[in-house]
mmCIF file of C-alpha atoms in Angstrom:
data_model
loop_
_atom_site.group_PDB
_atom_site.id
_atom_site.type_symbol
_atom_site.label_atom_id
_atom_site.label_comp_id
_atom_site.label_asym_id
_atom_site.label_seq_id
_atom_site.Cartn_x
_atom_site.Cartn_y
_atom_site.Cartn_z
ATOM 1 C CA MET A 1 6.150 -2.518 -8.072
ATOM 2 C CA PRO A 2 2.683 -2.075 -9.690
ATOM 3 C CA GLU A 3 0.502 0.859 -8.686
ATOM 4 C CA ILE A 4 -2.159 -0.105 -6.146
ATOM 5 C CA SER A 5 -5.613 1.445 -6.117
ATOM 6 C CA ALA A 6 -6.715 3.118 -2.873
ATOM 7 C CA ALA A 7 -10.054 1.216 -2.888
ATOM 8 C CA LYS A 8 -8.327 -2.156 -3.062
ATOM 9 C CA GLU A 9 -6.804 -4.308 -0.348
ATOM 10 C CA LEU A 10 -3.650 -6.374 -0.456
ATOM 11 C CA ALA A 11 -3.206 -9.971 0.625
ATOM 12 C CA ALA A 12 -0.546 -12.641 0.439
ATOM 13 C CA VAL A 13 -1.097 -16.386 0.447
ATOM 14 C CA ILE A 14 1.705 -18.850 1.135
ATOM 15 C CA ASP A 15 1.596 -22.573 0.381
ATOM 16 C CA ILE A 16 4.249 -24.674 2.114
ATOM 17 C CA GLY A 17 4.223 -27.884 0.114
ATOM 18 C CA SER A 18 6.323 -31.014 0.020
ATOM 19 C CA GLY A 19 8.488 -29.827 -2.861
ATOM 20 C CA ALA A 20 8.158 -26.037 -2.902
ATOM 21 C CA VAL A 21 7.113 -22.951 -0.975
ATOM 22 C CA ARG A 22 4.922 -20.606 -3.028
ATOM 23 C CA MET A 23 3.552 -17.140 -2.404
ATOM 24 C CA VAL A 24 1.109 -14.968 -4.313
ATOM 25 C CA VAL A 25 0.626 -11.289 -3.489
ATOM 26 C CA ALA A 26 -2.582 -9.850 -4.907
ATOM 27 C CA GLU A 27 -4.884 -6.897 -4.650
ATOM 28 C CA PHE A 28 -8.616 -7.326 -4.512
ATOM 29 C CA GLY A 29 -11.504 -4.927 -4.584
ATOM 30 C CA PRO A 30 -15.194 -4.563 -3.837
ATOM 31 C CA GLN A 31 -16.329 -6.241 -7.099
ATOM 32 C CA ALA A 32 -14.281 -9.361 -6.218
ATOM 33 C CA SER A 33 -11.722 -8.465 -8.859
ATOM 34 C CA ILE A 34 -8.309 -9.919 -8.100
ATOM 35 C CA ARG A 35 -5.054 -8.769 -9.642
ATOM 36 C CA ARG A 36 -1.901 -10.806 -9.051
ATOM 37 C CA LEU A 37 1.027 -8.545 -8.219
ATOM 38 C CA GLU A 38 3.725 -11.088 -7.410
ATOM 39 C CA SER A 39 4.122 -14.844 -7.664
ATOM 40 C CA LEU A 40 7.112 -16.547 -6.076
ATOM 41 C CA SER A 41 8.184 -20.182 -5.791
ATOM 42 C CA GLN A 42 11.237 -21.755 -4.182
ATOM 43 C CA PRO A 43 11.996 -25.500 -4.117
ATOM 44 C CA VAL A 44 12.349 -27.206 -0.732
ATOM 45 C CA ARG A 45 13.072 -30.765 0.391
ATOM 46 C CA LEU A 46 10.410 -31.069 3.081
ATOM 47 C CA GLY A 47 8.835 -34.126 1.449
ATOM 48 C CA ARG A 48 12.131 -35.945 1.001
ATOM 49 C CA ASP A 49 12.883 -35.496 4.705
ATOM 50 C CA VAL A 50 9.470 -36.348 6.081
ATOM 51 C CA PHE A 51 8.629 -39.215 3.752
ATOM 52 C CA THR A 52 11.968 -40.942 4.438
ATOM 53 C CA SER A 53 12.635 -40.155 8.115
ATOM 54 C CA GLY A 54 9.306 -38.878 9.478
ATOM 55 C CA ARG A 55 10.859 -35.554 10.502
ATOM 56 C CA ILE A 56 11.947 -32.222 9.038
ATOM 57 C CA SER A 57 15.746 -32.099 9.368
ATOM 58 C CA ALA A 58 17.426 -29.052 10.918
ATOM 59 C CA PRO A 59 19.062 -27.946 7.613
ATOM 60 C CA VAL A 60 15.796 -28.202 5.652
ATOM 61 C CA MET A 61 13.936 -26.421 8.452
ATOM 62 C CA ARG A 62 16.475 -23.561 8.374
ATOM 63 C CA GLU A 63 16.314 -23.360 4.560
ATOM 64 C CA THR A 64 12.498 -23.272 4.558
ATOM 65 C CA ILE A 65 12.350 -20.643 7.283
ATOM 66 C CA GLU A 66 14.829 -18.474 5.343
ATOM 67 C CA ILE A 67 12.613 -18.730 2.255
ATOM 68 C CA LEU A 68 9.611 -17.697 4.357
ATOM 69 C CA ARG A 69 11.538 -14.751 5.839
ATOM 70 C CA ASN A 70 12.377 -13.596 2.309
ATOM 71 C CA PHE A 71 8.762 -13.990 1.200
ATOM 72 C CA LYS A 72 7.617 -11.965 4.223
ATOM 73 C CA THR A 73 10.053 -9.204 3.234
ATOM 74 C CA VAL A 74 8.528 -9.113 -0.264
ATOM 75 C CA ALA A 75 4.982 -9.027 1.164
ATOM 76 C CA ASP A 76 5.980 -6.244 3.556
ATOM 77 C CA SER A 77 7.463 -4.236 0.668
ATOM 78 C CA TYR A 78 3.979 -4.196 -0.897
ATOM 79 C CA GLY A 79 2.395 -3.156 2.389
ATOM 80 C CA VAL A 80 0.496 -6.441 2.802
ATOM 81 C CA LYS A 81 -1.528 -6.556 6.030
ATOM 82 C CA LYS A 82 -3.421 -9.809 5.367
ATOM 83 C CA MET A 83 -1.299 -12.926 5.078
ATOM 84 C CA HIS A 84 -2.416 -16.546 5.195
ATOM 85 C CA ALA A 85 0.101 -19.387 5.205
ATOM 86 C CA ILE A 86 -0.825 -23.041 4.950
ATOM 87 C CA ALA A 87 1.253 -26.212 5.075
ATOM 88 C CA THR A 88 0.133 -29.473 3.522
ATOM 89 C CA SER A 89 1.118 -33.143 3.604
ATOM 90 C CA ALA A 90 4.859 -33.022 4.427
ATOM 91 C CA VAL A 91 4.445 -30.699 7.407
ATOM 92 C CA ARG A 92 1.173 -32.397 8.379
ATOM 93 C CA GLU A 93 2.938 -35.773 8.607
ATOM 94 C CA ALA A 94 6.162 -34.547 10.259
ATOM 95 C CA ALA A 95 6.709 -35.739 13.821
ATOM 96 C CA ASN A 96 8.226 -32.312 14.577
ATOM 97 C CA ARG A 97 5.555 -30.228 12.851
ATOM 98 C CA ASP A 98 4.742 -28.200 15.975
ATOM 99 C CA ASN A 99 8.428 -27.319 16.374
ATOM 100 C CA PHE A 100 8.552 -26.237 12.707
ATOM 101 C CA VAL A 101 5.423 -24.081 12.988
ATOM 102 C CA ASP A 102 6.727 -22.448 16.198
ATOM 103 C CA LYS A 103 10.145 -21.686 14.684
ATOM 104 C CA VAL A 104 8.580 -20.229 11.538
ATOM 105 C CA PHE A 105 6.514 -17.849 13.659
ATOM 106 C CA LEU A 106 9.406 -16.877 15.950
ATOM 107 C CA VAL A 107 11.835 -16.181 13.101
ATOM 108 C CA SER A 108 9.551 -14.782 10.382
ATOM 109 C CA GLY A 109 6.370 -13.685 12.161
ATOM 110 C CA ILE A 110 4.344 -15.903 9.811
ATOM 111 C CA ASP A 111 1.587 -17.932 11.471
ATOM 112 C CA VAL A 112 1.337 -21.247 9.613
ATOM 113 C CA GLU A 113 -1.871 -23.266 9.533
ATOM 114 C CA VAL A 114 -1.298 -26.985 8.968
ATOM 115 C CA VAL A 115 -4.276 -28.106 6.910
ATOM 116 C CA GLU A 116 -5.730 -31.580 7.159
ATOM 117 C CA GLY A 117 -6.549 -33.594 4.060
ATOM 118 C CA THR A 118 -10.247 -32.708 4.140
ATOM 119 C CA GLU A 119 -9.475 -28.988 4.182
ATOM 120 C CA GLU A 120 -6.941 -29.462 1.393
ATOM 121 C CA ASN A 121 -9.702 -31.162 -0.642
ATOM 122 C CA ARG A 122 -12.056 -28.233 0.020
ATOM 123 C CA LEU A 123 -9.428 -25.715 -1.086
ATOM 124 C CA ASP A 124 -8.686 -27.760 -4.228
ATOM 125 C CA LEU A 125 -12.402 -27.808 -5.076
ATOM 126 C CA LEU A 126 -12.696 -24.038 -4.592
ATOM 127 C CA ALA A 127 -9.685 -23.461 -6.841
ATOM 128 C CA VAL A 128 -11.076 -25.682 -9.598
ATOM 129 C CA GLU A 129 -14.551 -24.145 -9.347
ATOM 130 C CA ASN A 130 -13.090 -20.644 -9.449
ATOM 131 C CA SER A 131 -10.901 -21.449 -12.454
ATOM 132 C CA LEU A 132 -13.287 -23.509 -14.555
ATOM 133 C CA GLU A 133 -16.873 -22.750 -13.559
ATOM 134 C CA ALA A 134 -17.533 -20.327 -16.410
ATOM 135 C CA ARG A 135 -16.349 -22.877 -18.993
ATOM 136 C CA LEU A 136 -17.508 -26.203 -17.557
ATOM 137 C CA GLN A 137 -20.476 -25.473 -15.283
ATOM 138 C CA ILE A 138 -19.131 -27.834 -12.637
ATOM 139 C CA GLY A 139 -22.178 -27.225 -10.442
ATOM 140 C CA LYS A 140 -24.328 -29.224 -12.891
ATOM 141 C CA LYS A 141 -22.035 -32.085 -13.892
ATOM 142 C CA ASP A 142 -20.435 -35.278 -12.681
ATOM 143 C CA CYS A 143 -16.704 -34.673 -12.218
ATOM 144 C CA LEU A 144 -13.567 -36.319 -10.933
ATOM 145 C CA ILE A 145 -10.992 -33.846 -9.651
ATOM 146 C CA MET A 146 -7.495 -35.072 -8.782
ATOM 147 C CA GLU A 147 -4.510 -33.160 -7.564
ATOM 148 C CA VAL A 148 -1.296 -35.144 -7.534
ATOM 149 C CA GLY A 149 1.195 -33.422 -5.285
ATOM 150 C CA CYS A 150 4.655 -34.424 -4.099
ATOM 151 C CA GLY A 151 3.318 -35.875 -0.863
ATOM 152 C CA ALA A 152 -0.325 -36.746 -1.420
ATOM 153 C CA THR A 153 -2.987 -37.224 -4.051
ATOM 154 C CA GLU A 154 -6.293 -35.488 -3.424
ATOM 155 C CA ILE A 155 -9.424 -36.978 -5.025
ATOM 156 C CA ILE A 156 -12.850 -35.322 -5.201
ATOM 157 C CA VAL A 157 -15.874 -36.890 -6.887
ATOM 158 C CA LEU A 158 -18.830 -34.644 -7.756
ATOM 159 C CA ALA A 159 -22.269 -35.904 -8.793
ATOM 160 C CA LYS A 160 -24.337 -33.164 -10.399
ATOM 161 C CA GLY A 161 -22.073 -30.642 -8.674
ATOM 162 C CA LYS A 162 -22.433 -32.127 -5.184
ATOM 163 C CA VAL A 163 -19.472 -33.680 -3.396
ATOM 164 C CA GLU A 164 -19.969 -37.435 -3.182
ATOM 165 C CA LEU A 165 -16.485 -38.519 -2.130
ATOM 166 C CA THR A 166 -13.188 -37.014 -1.021
ATOM 167 C CA ARG A 167 -9.976 -38.870 -0.333
ATOM 168 C CA THR A 168 -6.423 -37.968 0.546
ATOM 169 C CA LEU A 169 -4.025 -40.724 -0.452
ATOM 170 C CA PRO A 170 -0.450 -40.704 0.906
ATOM 171 C CA ILE A 171 1.050 -41.089 -2.573
ATOM 172 C CA GLY A 172 2.499 -38.318 -4.674
#
């Protein structure tokens, strides 16, 4: 485990997607510096279940919750106090999403936020801006940003850096 500076805080972010559950553990400090300490990804079949039957099956729910329990154990081993977990299109569209979110919390202690398409678009835009702003000056240009996921395609159109259009399409 990497050495962690006393002036820095730890956080973990979990993304529960249609095809995988991902977690990043990072430390961040007062100058907005971020250092990734751990990056984990485990495949899941949430999308296959939801996009064919409309529900998360019991076996896939158990498998996903076990992955989340393991991720929580890793985060706890780092001493993480701040954890944010989001779920996107597969969980969002599942008829039993509330049951899934409740079971995740009861078994793992992880509070999952199911994000709507508009929030997913906002998060995608922030990620692109954060990654590319220094090289592309997105705030001054016309851009088309697309994220093709397993369960949805997110589209963002920028005109001179201002959001003109966002769409979440149920195709992945």
